[in-house]
Amino acid sequence: MNKKGRSSGSIPQSVVRRLTKYLTQVQSSITAGSEWISSADLAEELGLTSSTVRQDLSHLDFSGISKKGYEVSKLQKVLKEVLGADKEWNTAVVGAGNLGRAIALHGALARRGFVIKAILDSDKRKVGKSEAHLKIRHIDDVGEVVKKQRIDIGIIAVPAEAAQAVADQLASAGVKGLLNLSLTNITVPEGVNVIDARLVSSLLELTHSIMHDRA
Amino acid sequence: MNKKGRSSGSIPQSVVRRLTKYLTQVQSSITAGSEWISSADLAEELGLTSSTVRQDLSHLDFSGISKKGYEVSKLQKVLKEVLGADKEWNTAVVGAGNLGRAIALHGALARRGFVIKAILDSDKRKVGKSEAHLKIRHIDDVGEVVKKQRIDIGIIAVPAEAAQAVADQLASAGVKGLLNLSLTNITVPEGVNVIDARLVSSLLELTHSIMHDRA
DNA sequence: TAGATTGTTAATCGATTAACAATC
DNA sequence: TAGATTGTTAATCGATTAACAATC
């Protein structure tokens, strides 16, 4: 499957993070009508060196062409494959507050293959109400919901105090990954993947930068 | 100001990211009633080695005590200082769609010092409507809004196509930092800081992990 | 062909871990 | 005191950059 039996086996996390940016960039190049993109172009747009870009792309089962660069449609294809952006992922949002409801309604996710199949909450007054064409379910039904809807990913959008318990419930219900939006460091059993995406943490990285004048 | 003239001068980004997690952890220790926390405790909770924790904390103007560890209240204080979590930051949200409105309504931000002072949008039908006690302003008024409300930070919650233009407007209006939630790689002039916090990118990191079985 | 750009190797740089004396 | 835990130095590991032959 891979060029020489190596490549995508295990791509470092730092590289994976940049691959998501290359995908974004490649997609906007396609929209702009380009057919080719060079490592120097990508580097310039993302504030990297062309050397880093070439090293990163060497993890993919794919080659550029001397003098021309990388064919954007092919690059898009392999990036999507390696990141899983060519698949549909059944997703459940836990927490029907402002943030959870906004995510459920956020069209960009569905368009990118993250299909929201369920919304759950612990507040019985919310259960049964409709949100984004889905009836809100009670969090205690998470086992049934995950099974019936074949949920792959849980998005945690509950208050910090509740996050660990929700993570436990989702993990034992069998989801494969969690996106944690709550301000808590959750721990999960082996075999469950977690990515943190906390607004407050990102904002603190930003204020640190502002104060110490990176940029 | 610093212990030996050194420390906080320039903390690597990788360390800053962990500092935000230590702060979260320390705050939950305080809530739980602890007075002391050791590097081994922090390491355990966050999946690090105690060595990394001690190295990271050595960037702070602060020392632990042999045998006891770190005093949580003091550690919280220095972490807040270095990250800017002890200040209030005037923040404007651009984009009054589902995501932008949810952020404006999200109490957690204000509680953490990120006070939403304005919401802006390009859709004239939305301008003038109230959201979270704020009247939605037109994006073309961003210069005036940033000046009058002394906005430090802009949160970009607009569709990808509009993100770069909004970033340009915010930058020339004089904000010091941008939190980019849109699926675009924005570029900004020297002196403006950007942190990306894209749901879709985080989800792709997650699906990559799921497929390649890290965890 | 000559020139541009890749893929890859080697060199550098930075981050993490190990180890241990200092110390409370 | 003896034991636990820090702060820091040195060693290792990994990621980024530089350099350049291969090549289209």
Short mmCIF file of C-alpha atoms (C1' of nucleotides) in Angstrom, two decimals:
data_model
loop_
_atom_site.label_atom_id
_atom_site.label_comp_id
_atom_site.label_asym_id
_atom_site.label_seq_id
_atom_site.Cartn_x
_atom_site.Cartn_y
_atom_site.Cartn_z
CA MET A 1 0.00 0.00 0.00
CA ASN A 2 2.78 2.41 0.81
CA LYS A 3 5.45 3.44 -1.58
CA LYS A 4 8.17 1.34 -0.07
CA GLY A 5 6.43 -0.34 2.79
CA ARG A 6 7.21 2.68 4.89
CA SER A 7 5.55 6.12 4.95
CA SER A 8 2.25 6.61 6.73
CA GLY A 9 2.99 3.96 9.36
CA SER A 10 3.40 6.54 12.05
CA ILE A 11 3.42 10.25 11.36
CA PRO A 12 4.52 12.49 14.25
CA GLN A 13 1.79 14.60 15.81
CA SER A 14 3.59 17.81 14.89
CA VAL A 15 3.50 16.75 11.26
CA VAL A 16 -0.17 15.71 11.42
CA ARG A 17 -1.09 19.14 12.69
CA ARG A 18 0.61 20.72 9.70
CA LEU A 19 -1.00 18.24 7.30
CA THR A 20 -4.40 19.64 8.31
CA LYS A 21 -3.13 23.08 7.30
CA TYR A 22 -1.77 21.83 3.99
CA LEU A 23 -5.18 20.36 3.27
CA THR A 24 -6.84 23.69 3.95
CA GLN A 25 -4.35 25.46 1.75
CA VAL A 26 -4.62 22.95 -1.06
CA GLN A 27 -8.37 23.25 -1.03
CA SER A 28 -8.19 26.99 -1.38
CA SER A 29 -5.68 26.59 -4.23
CA ILE A 30 -8.14 24.30 -5.96
CA THR A 31 -10.90 26.84 -5.47
CA ALA A 32 -8.59 29.48 -6.92
CA GLY A 33 -8.09 27.28 -9.97
CA SER A 34 -4.45 26.25 -9.52
CA GLU A 35 -3.25 22.87 -10.71
CA TRP A 36 0.18 22.80 -9.11
CA ILE A 37 1.65 24.01 -5.86
CA SER A 38 5.31 23.99 -4.82
CA SER A 39 6.83 23.37 -1.41
CA ALA A 40 7.95 27.00 -1.48
CA ASP A 41 4.36 28.18 -2.06
CA LEU A 42 3.02 26.11 0.81
CA ALA A 43 5.85 27.21 3.06
CA GLU A 44 5.21 30.86 2.30
CA GLU A 45 1.48 30.65 3.01
CA LEU A 46 1.96 28.82 6.29
CA GLY A 47 5.10 30.51 7.56
CA LEU A 48 7.33 27.44 7.27
CA THR A 49 10.50 26.56 5.38
CA SER A 50 10.16 24.66 2.12
CA SER A 51 12.40 22.02 3.64
CA THR A 52 9.86 21.32 6.38
CA VAL A 53 7.11 21.06 3.80
CA ARG A 54 9.02 18.54 1.71
CA GLN A 55 9.94 16.50 4.77
CA ASP A 56 6.31 16.48 5.89
CA LEU A 57 4.96 15.46 2.51
CA SER A 58 7.54 12.68 2.26
CA HIS A 59 5.43 10.86 4.86
CA LEU A 60 2.69 10.52 2.26
CA ASP A 61 2.31 7.86 -0.37
CA PHE A 62 2.76 10.41 -3.08
CA SER A 63 5.44 12.28 -4.99
CA GLY A 64 5.80 15.69 -6.49
CA ILE A 65 7.41 16.38 -9.82
CA SER A 66 10.64 18.27 -10.24
CA LYS A 67 10.20 21.73 -11.63
CA LYS A 68 6.42 21.70 -11.25
CA GLY A 69 5.76 20.88 -7.63
CA TYR A 70 2.74 18.94 -6.36
CA GLU A 71 -0.45 18.32 -8.28
CA VAL A 72 -3.11 19.84 -6.05
CA SER A 73 -5.88 17.36 -6.81
CA LYS A 74 -3.65 14.40 -6.01
CA LEU A 75 -2.21 16.06 -2.95
CA GLN A 76 -5.70 16.78 -1.72
CA LYS A 77 -6.63 13.15 -2.20
CA VAL A 78 -3.73 11.68 -0.24
CA LEU A 79 -4.04 14.27 2.53
CA LYS A 80 -7.72 13.43 2.88
CA GLU A 81 -6.93 9.74 2.99
CA VAL A 82 -4.26 9.95 5.62
CA LEU A 83 -6.29 12.29 7.82
CA GLY A 84 -9.58 10.46 7.37
CA ALA A 85 -11.22 13.39 5.64
CA ASP A 86 -12.43 11.10 2.86
CA LYS A 87 -14.77 9.25 5.20
CA GLU A 88 -17.94 10.04 7.09
CA TRP A 89 -17.70 10.01 10.85
CA ASN A 90 -20.79 9.61 12.97
CA THR A 91 -20.60 12.16 15.71
CA ALA A 92 -22.55 12.85 18.88
CA VAL A 93 -22.55 16.15 20.71
CA VAL A 94 -22.93 15.99 24.48
CA GLY A 95 -24.20 19.18 26.03
CA ALA A 96 -27.13 21.10 24.57
CA GLY A 97 -26.03 24.50 25.85
CA ASN A 98 -25.12 27.38 23.57
CA LEU A 99 -21.88 25.82 22.43
CA GLY A 100 -23.23 22.31 21.88
CA ARG A 101 -26.25 23.57 19.97
CA ALA A 102 -24.07 25.85 17.83
CA ILE A 103 -21.86 22.92 16.91
CA ALA A 104 -24.83 20.77 16.04
CA LEU A 105 -26.10 23.51 13.76
CA HIS A 106 -22.67 24.34 12.31
CA GLY A 107 -22.94 23.32 8.68
CA ALA A 108 -19.19 23.26 8.15
CA LEU A 109 -18.87 20.05 10.15
CA ALA A 110 -21.40 18.03 8.18
CA ARG A 111 -19.92 19.34 4.95
CA ARG A 112 -16.53 18.02 6.03
CA GLY A 113 -17.78 14.55 6.86
CA PHE A 114 -18.53 14.97 10.54
CA VAL A 115 -22.21 14.14 10.62
CA ILE A 116 -23.95 15.00 13.87
CA LYS A 117 -26.20 12.04 14.56
CA ALA A 118 -27.20 12.82 18.14
CA ILE A 119 -27.30 15.48 20.82
CA LEU A 120 -27.41 14.49 24.46
CA ASP A 121 -27.84 16.39 27.69
CA SER A 122 -28.35 15.66 31.38
CA ASP A 123 -31.11 18.21 31.81
CA LYS A 124 -34.45 16.40 31.63
CA ARG A 125 -36.22 19.60 30.63
CA LYS A 126 -34.16 19.70 27.45
CA VAL A 127 -34.58 16.03 26.59
CA GLY A 128 -37.12 15.49 23.83
CA LYS A 129 -36.80 19.00 22.41
CA SER A 130 -35.60 19.26 18.83
CA GLU A 131 -32.35 20.83 17.80
CA ALA A 132 -30.91 20.76 14.31
CA HIS A 133 -33.40 18.07 13.21
CA LEU A 134 -32.46 15.86 16.15
CA LYS A 135 -34.33 15.13 19.33
CA ILE A 136 -32.17 15.75 22.38
CA ARG A 137 -31.56 12.48 24.23
CA HIS A 138 -30.69 11.96 27.87
CA ILE A 139 -27.02 11.32 28.58
CA ASP A 140 -27.92 8.08 30.38
CA ASP A 141 -29.10 6.70 27.03
CA VAL A 142 -25.63 7.19 25.57
CA GLY A 143 -24.95 3.45 25.37
CA GLU A 144 -28.00 2.84 23.24
CA VAL A 145 -27.46 5.94 21.11
CA VAL A 146 -23.82 5.11 20.36
CA LYS A 147 -24.74 1.57 19.42
CA LYS A 148 -27.80 2.34 17.29
CA GLN A 149 -26.30 5.33 15.51
CA ARG A 150 -22.85 3.78 15.28
CA ILE A 151 -21.26 6.85 16.81
CA ASP A 152 -17.48 7.10 16.25
CA ILE A 153 -16.77 10.42 17.91
CA GLY A 154 -18.12 12.27 20.92
CA ILE A 155 -17.84 16.02 21.24
CA ILE A 156 -17.82 17.13 24.87
CA ALA A 157 -19.47 20.52 25.31
CA VAL A 158 -20.54 20.35 28.94
CA PRO A 159 -19.44 22.37 31.99
CA ALA A 160 -16.02 21.44 33.38
CA GLU A 161 -17.44 19.64 36.43
CA ALA A 162 -19.36 17.19 34.26
CA ALA A 163 -16.72 16.54 31.60
CA GLN A 164 -14.89 13.59 33.13
CA ALA A 165 -18.12 11.72 33.86
CA VAL A 166 -19.32 12.30 30.31
CA ALA A 167 -15.96 11.14 28.95
CA ASP A 168 -16.29 7.94 31.01
CA GLN A 169 -19.79 7.32 29.72
CA LEU A 170 -18.80 7.91 26.11
CA ALA A 171 -15.73 5.73 26.45
CA SER A 172 -17.61 2.82 27.94
CA ALA A 173 -20.30 3.23 25.30
CA GLY A 174 -17.55 2.50 22.79
CA VAL A 175 -16.73 5.71 20.96
CA LYS A 176 -13.26 5.74 19.43
CA GLY A 177 -12.43 9.37 19.92
CA LEU A 178 -13.35 12.42 21.93
CA LEU A 179 -13.09 16.08 21.11
CA ASN A 180 -12.91 17.84 24.45
CA LEU A 181 -14.15 21.42 24.43
CA SER A 182 -14.47 21.68 28.19
CA LEU A 183 -11.92 23.22 30.51
CA THR A 184 -10.86 19.96 32.13
CA ASN A 185 -8.02 17.55 31.59
CA ILE A 186 -9.95 14.38 31.00
CA THR A 187 -8.43 10.93 31.21
CA VAL A 188 -9.64 8.01 29.17
CA PRO A 189 -8.95 4.28 28.93
CA GLU A 190 -6.40 2.89 26.51
CA GLY A 191 -7.80 2.75 23.00
CA VAL A 192 -9.80 5.95 23.19
CA ASN A 193 -8.26 9.02 21.56
CA VAL A 194 -8.71 12.54 22.88
CA ILE A 195 -7.97 15.88 21.33
CA ASP A 196 -8.43 19.02 23.37
CA ALA A 197 -9.98 22.01 21.69
CA ARG A 198 -10.53 24.47 24.46
CA LEU A 199 -11.34 28.05 23.65
CA VAL A 200 -9.98 29.36 26.95
CA SER A 201 -6.66 27.52 26.61
CA SER A 202 -6.21 28.82 23.07
CA LEU A 203 -7.01 32.32 24.24
CA LEU A 204 -4.40 32.02 27.00
CA GLU A 205 -1.80 30.92 24.45
CA LEU A 206 -2.79 34.03 22.55
CA THR A 207 -2.57 36.40 25.51
CA HIS A 208 0.80 34.94 26.44
CA SER A 209 2.00 35.70 22.92
CA ILE A 210 0.56 39.19 23.03
CA MET A 211 2.27 39.96 26.31
CA HIS A 212 5.60 38.49 25.29
CA ASP A 213 5.53 39.83 21.79
CA ARG A 214 6.07 36.87 19.63
CA ALA A 215 4.55 37.27 16.17
CA MET B 1 11.38 40.85 38.51
CA ASN B 2 12.49 37.36 37.64
CA LYS B 3 14.34 35.09 39.96
CA LYS B 4 17.71 35.56 38.38
CA GLY B 5 17.01 37.95 35.57
CA ARG B 6 16.13 34.94 33.47
CA SER B 7 12.98 32.79 33.46
CA SER B 8 9.86 34.05 31.72
CA GLY B 9 11.82 35.97 29.07
CA SER B 10 10.85 33.55 26.38
CA ILE B 11 8.99 30.35 27.07
CA PRO B 12 8.77 27.88 24.17
CA GLN B 13 5.33 27.45 22.64
CA SER B 14 5.26 23.77 23.55
CA VAL B 15 5.76 24.70 27.19
CA VAL B 16 3.13 27.46 27.07
CA ARG B 17 0.59 24.97 25.83
CA ARG B 18 1.29 22.75 28.81
CA LEU B 19 1.18 25.70 31.20
CA THR B 20 -2.47 26.19 30.25
CA LYS B 21 -3.09 22.59 31.26
CA TYR B 22 -1.25 22.96 34.54
CA LEU B 23 -3.44 25.95 35.31
CA THR B 24 -6.57 23.92 34.65
CA GLN B 25 -5.27 21.12 36.83
CA VAL B 26 -4.20 23.43 39.64
CA GLN B 27 -7.59 25.06 39.66
CA SER B 28 -9.32 21.74 40.02
CA SER B 29 -6.92 20.80 42.83
CA ILE B 30 -7.87 24.02 44.59
CA THR B 31 -11.54 23.22 44.15
CA ALA B 32 -10.84 19.77 45.56
CA GLY B 33 -9.27 21.40 48.62
CA SER B 34 -5.61 20.47 48.09
CA GLU B 35 -2.85 22.78 49.24
CA TRP B 36 0.12 21.10 47.61
CA ILE B 37 0.75 19.33 44.34
CA SER B 38 3.89 17.51 43.27
CA SER B 39 5.47 17.29 39.84
CA ALA B 40 4.60 13.58 39.90
CA ASP B 41 0.92 14.37 40.54
CA LEU B 42 0.77 16.85 37.68
CA ALA B 43 2.64 14.46 35.40
CA GLU B 44 0.25 11.65 36.18
CA GLU B 45 -2.87 13.71 35.53
CA LEU B 46 -1.59 15.07 32.24
CA GLY B 47 0.26 12.03 30.92
CA LEU B 48 3.74 13.53 31.17
CA THR B 49 6.94 12.70 33.02
CA SER B 50 7.65 14.49 36.28
CA SER B 51 10.89 15.65 34.72
CA THR B 52 9.02 17.54 32.01
CA VAL B 53 6.80 19.15 34.61
CA ARG B 54 9.75 20.35 36.67
CA GLN B 55 11.53 21.66 33.59
CA ASP B 56 8.40 23.51 32.51
CA LEU B 57 7.79 25.06 35.91
CA SER B 58 11.42 26.16 36.11
CA HIS B 59 10.50 28.81 33.53
CA LEU B 60 8.33 30.47 36.16
CA ASP B 61 9.38 32.96 38.78
CA PHE B 62 8.53 30.51 41.51
CA SER B 63 9.93 27.56 43.38
CA GLY B 64 8.54 24.41 44.89
CA ILE B 65 9.61 23.02 48.19
CA SER B 66 11.48 19.73 48.61
CA LYS B 67 9.36 16.98 50.03
CA LYS B 68 6.10 18.92 49.68
CA GLY B 69 5.89 19.96 46.05
CA TYR B 70 4.25 23.16 44.82
CA GLU B 71 1.83 25.30 46.78
CA VAL B 72 -1.27 25.33 44.60
CA SER B 73 -2.38 28.87 45.38
CA LYS B 74 1.01 30.31 44.53
CA LEU B 75 1.39 28.15 41.47
CA GLN B 76 -2.02 29.29 40.27
CA LYS B 77 -0.97 32.90 40.76
CA VAL B 78 2.26 32.70 38.76
CA LEU B 79 0.64 30.63 36.01
CA LYS B 80 -2.12 33.21 35.69
CA GLU B 81 0.43 36.00 35.56
CA VAL B 82 2.60 34.48 32.90
CA LEU B 83 -0.38 33.50 30.73
CA GLY B 84 -2.28 36.74 31.21
CA ALA B 85 -5.16 35.03 33.00
CA ASP B 86 -5.02 37.61 35.78
CA LYS B 87 -6.12 40.39 33.44
CA GLU B 88 -9.28 41.32 31.59
CA TRP B 89 -9.09 41.23 27.83
CA ASN B 90 -11.58 43.15 25.74
CA THR B 91 -12.74 40.86 23.01
CA ALA B 92 -14.81 41.26 19.87
CA VAL B 93 -16.51 38.42 18.04
CA VAL B 94 -16.79 38.76 14.29
CA GLY B 95 -19.52 36.65 12.75
CA ALA B 96 -23.00 36.49 14.26
CA GLY B 97 -23.79 33.00 12.97
CA ASN B 98 -24.43 30.06 15.26
CA LEU B 99 -20.84 29.76 16.37
CA GLY B 100 -20.22 33.46 16.92
CA ARG B 101 -23.43 33.90 18.87
CA ALA B 102 -22.70 30.83 21.00
CA ILE B 103 -19.29 32.23 21.88
CA ALA B 104 -20.76 35.60 22.77
CA LEU B 105 -23.21 33.86 25.07
CA HIS B 106 -20.67 31.41 26.50
CA GLY B 107 -20.35 32.42 30.13
CA ALA B 108 -17.07 30.57 30.61
CA LEU B 109 -15.19 33.17 28.59
CA ALA B 110 -16.31 36.19 30.58
CA ARG B 111 -15.67 34.32 33.81
CA ARG B 112 -12.09 33.74 32.68
CA GLY B 113 -11.42 37.35 31.84
CA PHE B 114 -12.33 37.39 28.17
CA VAL B 115 -15.08 39.97 28.13
CA ILE B 116 -17.04 40.11 24.90
CA LYS B 117 -17.49 43.80 24.23
CA ALA B 118 -18.80 43.65 20.67
CA ILE B 119 -20.25 41.41 18.00
CA LEU B 120 -19.89 42.33 14.35
CA ASP B 121 -21.25 40.91 11.12
CA SER B 122 -21.37 41.81 7.45
CA ASP B 123 -25.05 41.01 7.05
CA LYS B 124 -27.01 44.26 7.25
CA ARG B 125 -30.13 42.37 8.28
CA LYS B 126 -28.37 41.26 11.46
CA VAL B 127 -26.87 44.64 12.29
CA GLY B 128 -28.77 46.39 15.08
CA LYS B 129 -30.22 43.19 16.52
CA SER B 130 -29.29 42.36 20.08
CA GLU B 131 -27.27 39.36 21.10
CA ALA B 132 -25.95 38.69 24.58
CA HIS B 133 -26.75 42.27 25.68
CA LEU B 134 -24.84 43.68 22.72
CA LYS B 135 -26.12 45.27 19.55
CA ILE B 136 -24.60 43.65 16.49
CA ARG B 137 -22.44 46.16 14.61
CA HIS B 138 -21.48 46.18 10.96
CA ILE B 139 -17.99 44.88 10.21
CA ASP B 140 -17.15 48.12 8.42
CA ASP B 141 -17.43 49.90 11.77
CA VAL B 142 -14.67 47.72 13.18
CA GLY B 143 -12.19 50.60 13.36
CA GLU B 144 -14.48 52.67 15.53
CA VAL B 145 -15.56 49.72 17.67
CA VAL B 146 -12.00 48.59 18.36
CA LYS B 147 -10.99 52.10 19.31
CA LYS B 148 -13.98 52.98 21.48
CA GLN B 149 -14.18 49.64 23.25
CA ARG B 150 -10.41 49.23 23.45
CA ILE B 151 -10.62 45.77 21.90
CA ASP B 152 -7.49 43.65 22.42
CA ILE B 153 -8.59 40.43 20.77
CA GLY B 154 -10.72 39.54 17.77
CA ILE B 155 -12.39 36.16 17.46
CA ILE B 156 -12.97 35.21 13.83
CA ALA B 157 -16.11 33.12 13.43
CA VAL B 158 -16.99 33.81 9.82
CA PRO B 159 -17.10 31.52 6.76
CA ALA B 160 -13.71 30.59 5.32
CA GLU B 161 -14.06 32.87 2.29
CA ALA B 162 -14.44 35.96 4.48
CA ALA B 163 -11.82 35.16 7.10
CA GLN B 164 -8.76 36.79 5.54
CA ALA B 165 -10.61 40.04 4.83
CA VAL B 166 -11.89 40.13 8.41
CA ALA B 167 -8.39 39.45 9.71
CA ASP B 168 -7.08 42.36 7.65
CA GLN B 169 -9.76 44.67 8.98
CA LEU B 170 -9.17 43.65 12.58
CA ALA B 171 -5.41 43.98 12.18
CA SER B 172 -5.58 47.44 10.72
CA ALA B 173 -8.07 48.44 13.39
CA GLY B 174 -5.30 47.67 15.84
CA VAL B 175 -6.19 44.48 17.69
CA LYS B 176 -3.20 42.70 19.19
CA GLY B 177 -4.34 39.15 18.70
CA LEU B 178 -6.70 36.99 16.71
CA LEU B 179 -8.31 33.70 17.54
CA ASN B 180 -9.09 32.10 14.21
CA LEU B 181 -11.98 29.64 14.25
CA SER B 182 -12.44 29.59 10.50
CA LEU B 183 -11.04 26.98 8.16
CA THR B 184 -8.51 29.26 6.52
CA ASN B 185 -4.83 29.90 7.00
CA ILE B 186 -4.88 33.62 7.62
CA THR B 187 -1.82 35.81 7.36
CA VAL B 188 -1.36 38.94 9.42
CA PRO B 189 1.14 41.80 9.63
CA GLU B 190 4.07 41.70 12.02
CA GLY B 191 2.97 42.51 15.55
CA VAL B 192 -0.39 40.76 15.38
CA ASN B 193 -0.58 37.35 17.02
CA VAL B 194 -2.76 34.54 15.72
CA ILE B 195 -3.81 31.29 17.28
CA ASP B 196 -5.81 28.82 15.25
CA ALA B 197 -8.64 27.01 16.97
CA ARG B 198 -10.39 25.18 14.21
CA LEU B 199 -12.89 22.51 15.02
CA VAL B 200 -12.43 20.70 11.72
CA SER B 201 -8.64 20.60 12.01
CA SER B 202 -8.86 19.24 15.54
CA LEU B 203 -11.34 16.63 14.38
CA LEU B 204 -8.96 15.58 11.60
CA GLU B 205 -6.14 15.19 14.11
CA LEU B 206 -8.54 13.01 16.04
CA THR B 207 -9.58 10.86 13.08
CA HIS B 208 -5.96 10.42 12.11
CA SER B 209 -5.26 9.15 15.62
CA ILE B 210 -8.28 6.87 15.54
CA MET B 211 -7.22 5.34 12.23
CA HIS B 212 -3.60 4.92 13.19
CA ASP B 213 -4.28 3.81 16.71
CA ARG B 214 -2.30 6.09 18.85
CA ALA B 215 -3.90 6.57 22.27
"C1'" DT C 1 19.66 22.34 -22.96
"C1'" DA C 2 19.45 25.11 -18.60
"C1'" DG C 3 16.83 25.96 -14.66
"C1'" DA C 4 13.68 24.89 -11.17
"C1'" DT C 5 12.16 21.95 -7.82
"C1'" DT C 6 11.96 17.62 -5.82
"C1'" DG C 7 13.48 13.81 -2.32
"C1'" DT C 8 16.80 12.62 0.85
"C1'" DT C 9 20.92 12.72 3.64
"C1'" DA C 10 23.51 14.99 7.05
"C1'" DA C 11 23.94 18.79 10.35
"C1'" DT C 12 21.83 21.60 13.60
"C1'" DC C 13 18.81 22.83 16.79
"C1'" DG C 14 15.48 22.23 20.46
"C1'" DA C 15 12.74 19.47 23.57
"C1'" DT C 16 12.33 15.60 26.59
"C1'" DT C 17 14.09 12.42 29.77
"C1'" DA C 18 17.33 10.55 33.12
"C1'" DA C 19 20.07 11.12 36.93
"C1'" DC C 20 21.45 12.98 41.10
"C1'" DA C 21 23.13 16.36 44.48
"C1'" DA C 22 20.76 19.72 47.31
"C1'" DT C 23 17.35 20.36 50.73
"C1'" DC C 24 13.34 20.64 53.52
"C1'" DT D 1 17.35 11.69 61.25
"C1'" DA D 2 15.71 9.41 56.91
"C1'" DG D 3 12.98 9.99 53.01
"C1'" DA D 4 10.74 12.51 49.55
"C1'" DT D 5 10.87 15.79 46.17
"C1'" DT D 6 12.86 19.65 44.14
"C1'" DG D 7 16.05 22.16 40.63
"C1'" DT D 8 19.46 21.51 37.40
"C1'" DT D 9 22.94 19.34 34.57
"C1'" DA D 10 23.99 16.09 31.14
"C1'" DA D 11 22.39 12.61 27.84
"C1'" DT D 12 19.10 11.25 24.63
"C1'" DC D 13 15.82 11.71 21.50
"C1'" DG D 14 13.22 13.94 17.88
"C1'" DA D 15 12.19 17.72 14.77
"C1'" DT D 16 13.78 21.31 11.76
"C1'" DT D 17 16.86 23.15 8.54
"C1'" DA D 18 20.56 23.13 5.15
"C1'" DA D 19 22.57 21.27 1.32
"C1'" DC D 20 22.78 19.01 -2.88
"C1'" DA D 21 22.48 15.24 -6.28
"C1'" DA D 22 18.72 13.55 -9.08
"C1'" DT D 23 15.44 14.77 -12.48
"C1'" DC D 24 11.77 16.63 -15.20
#
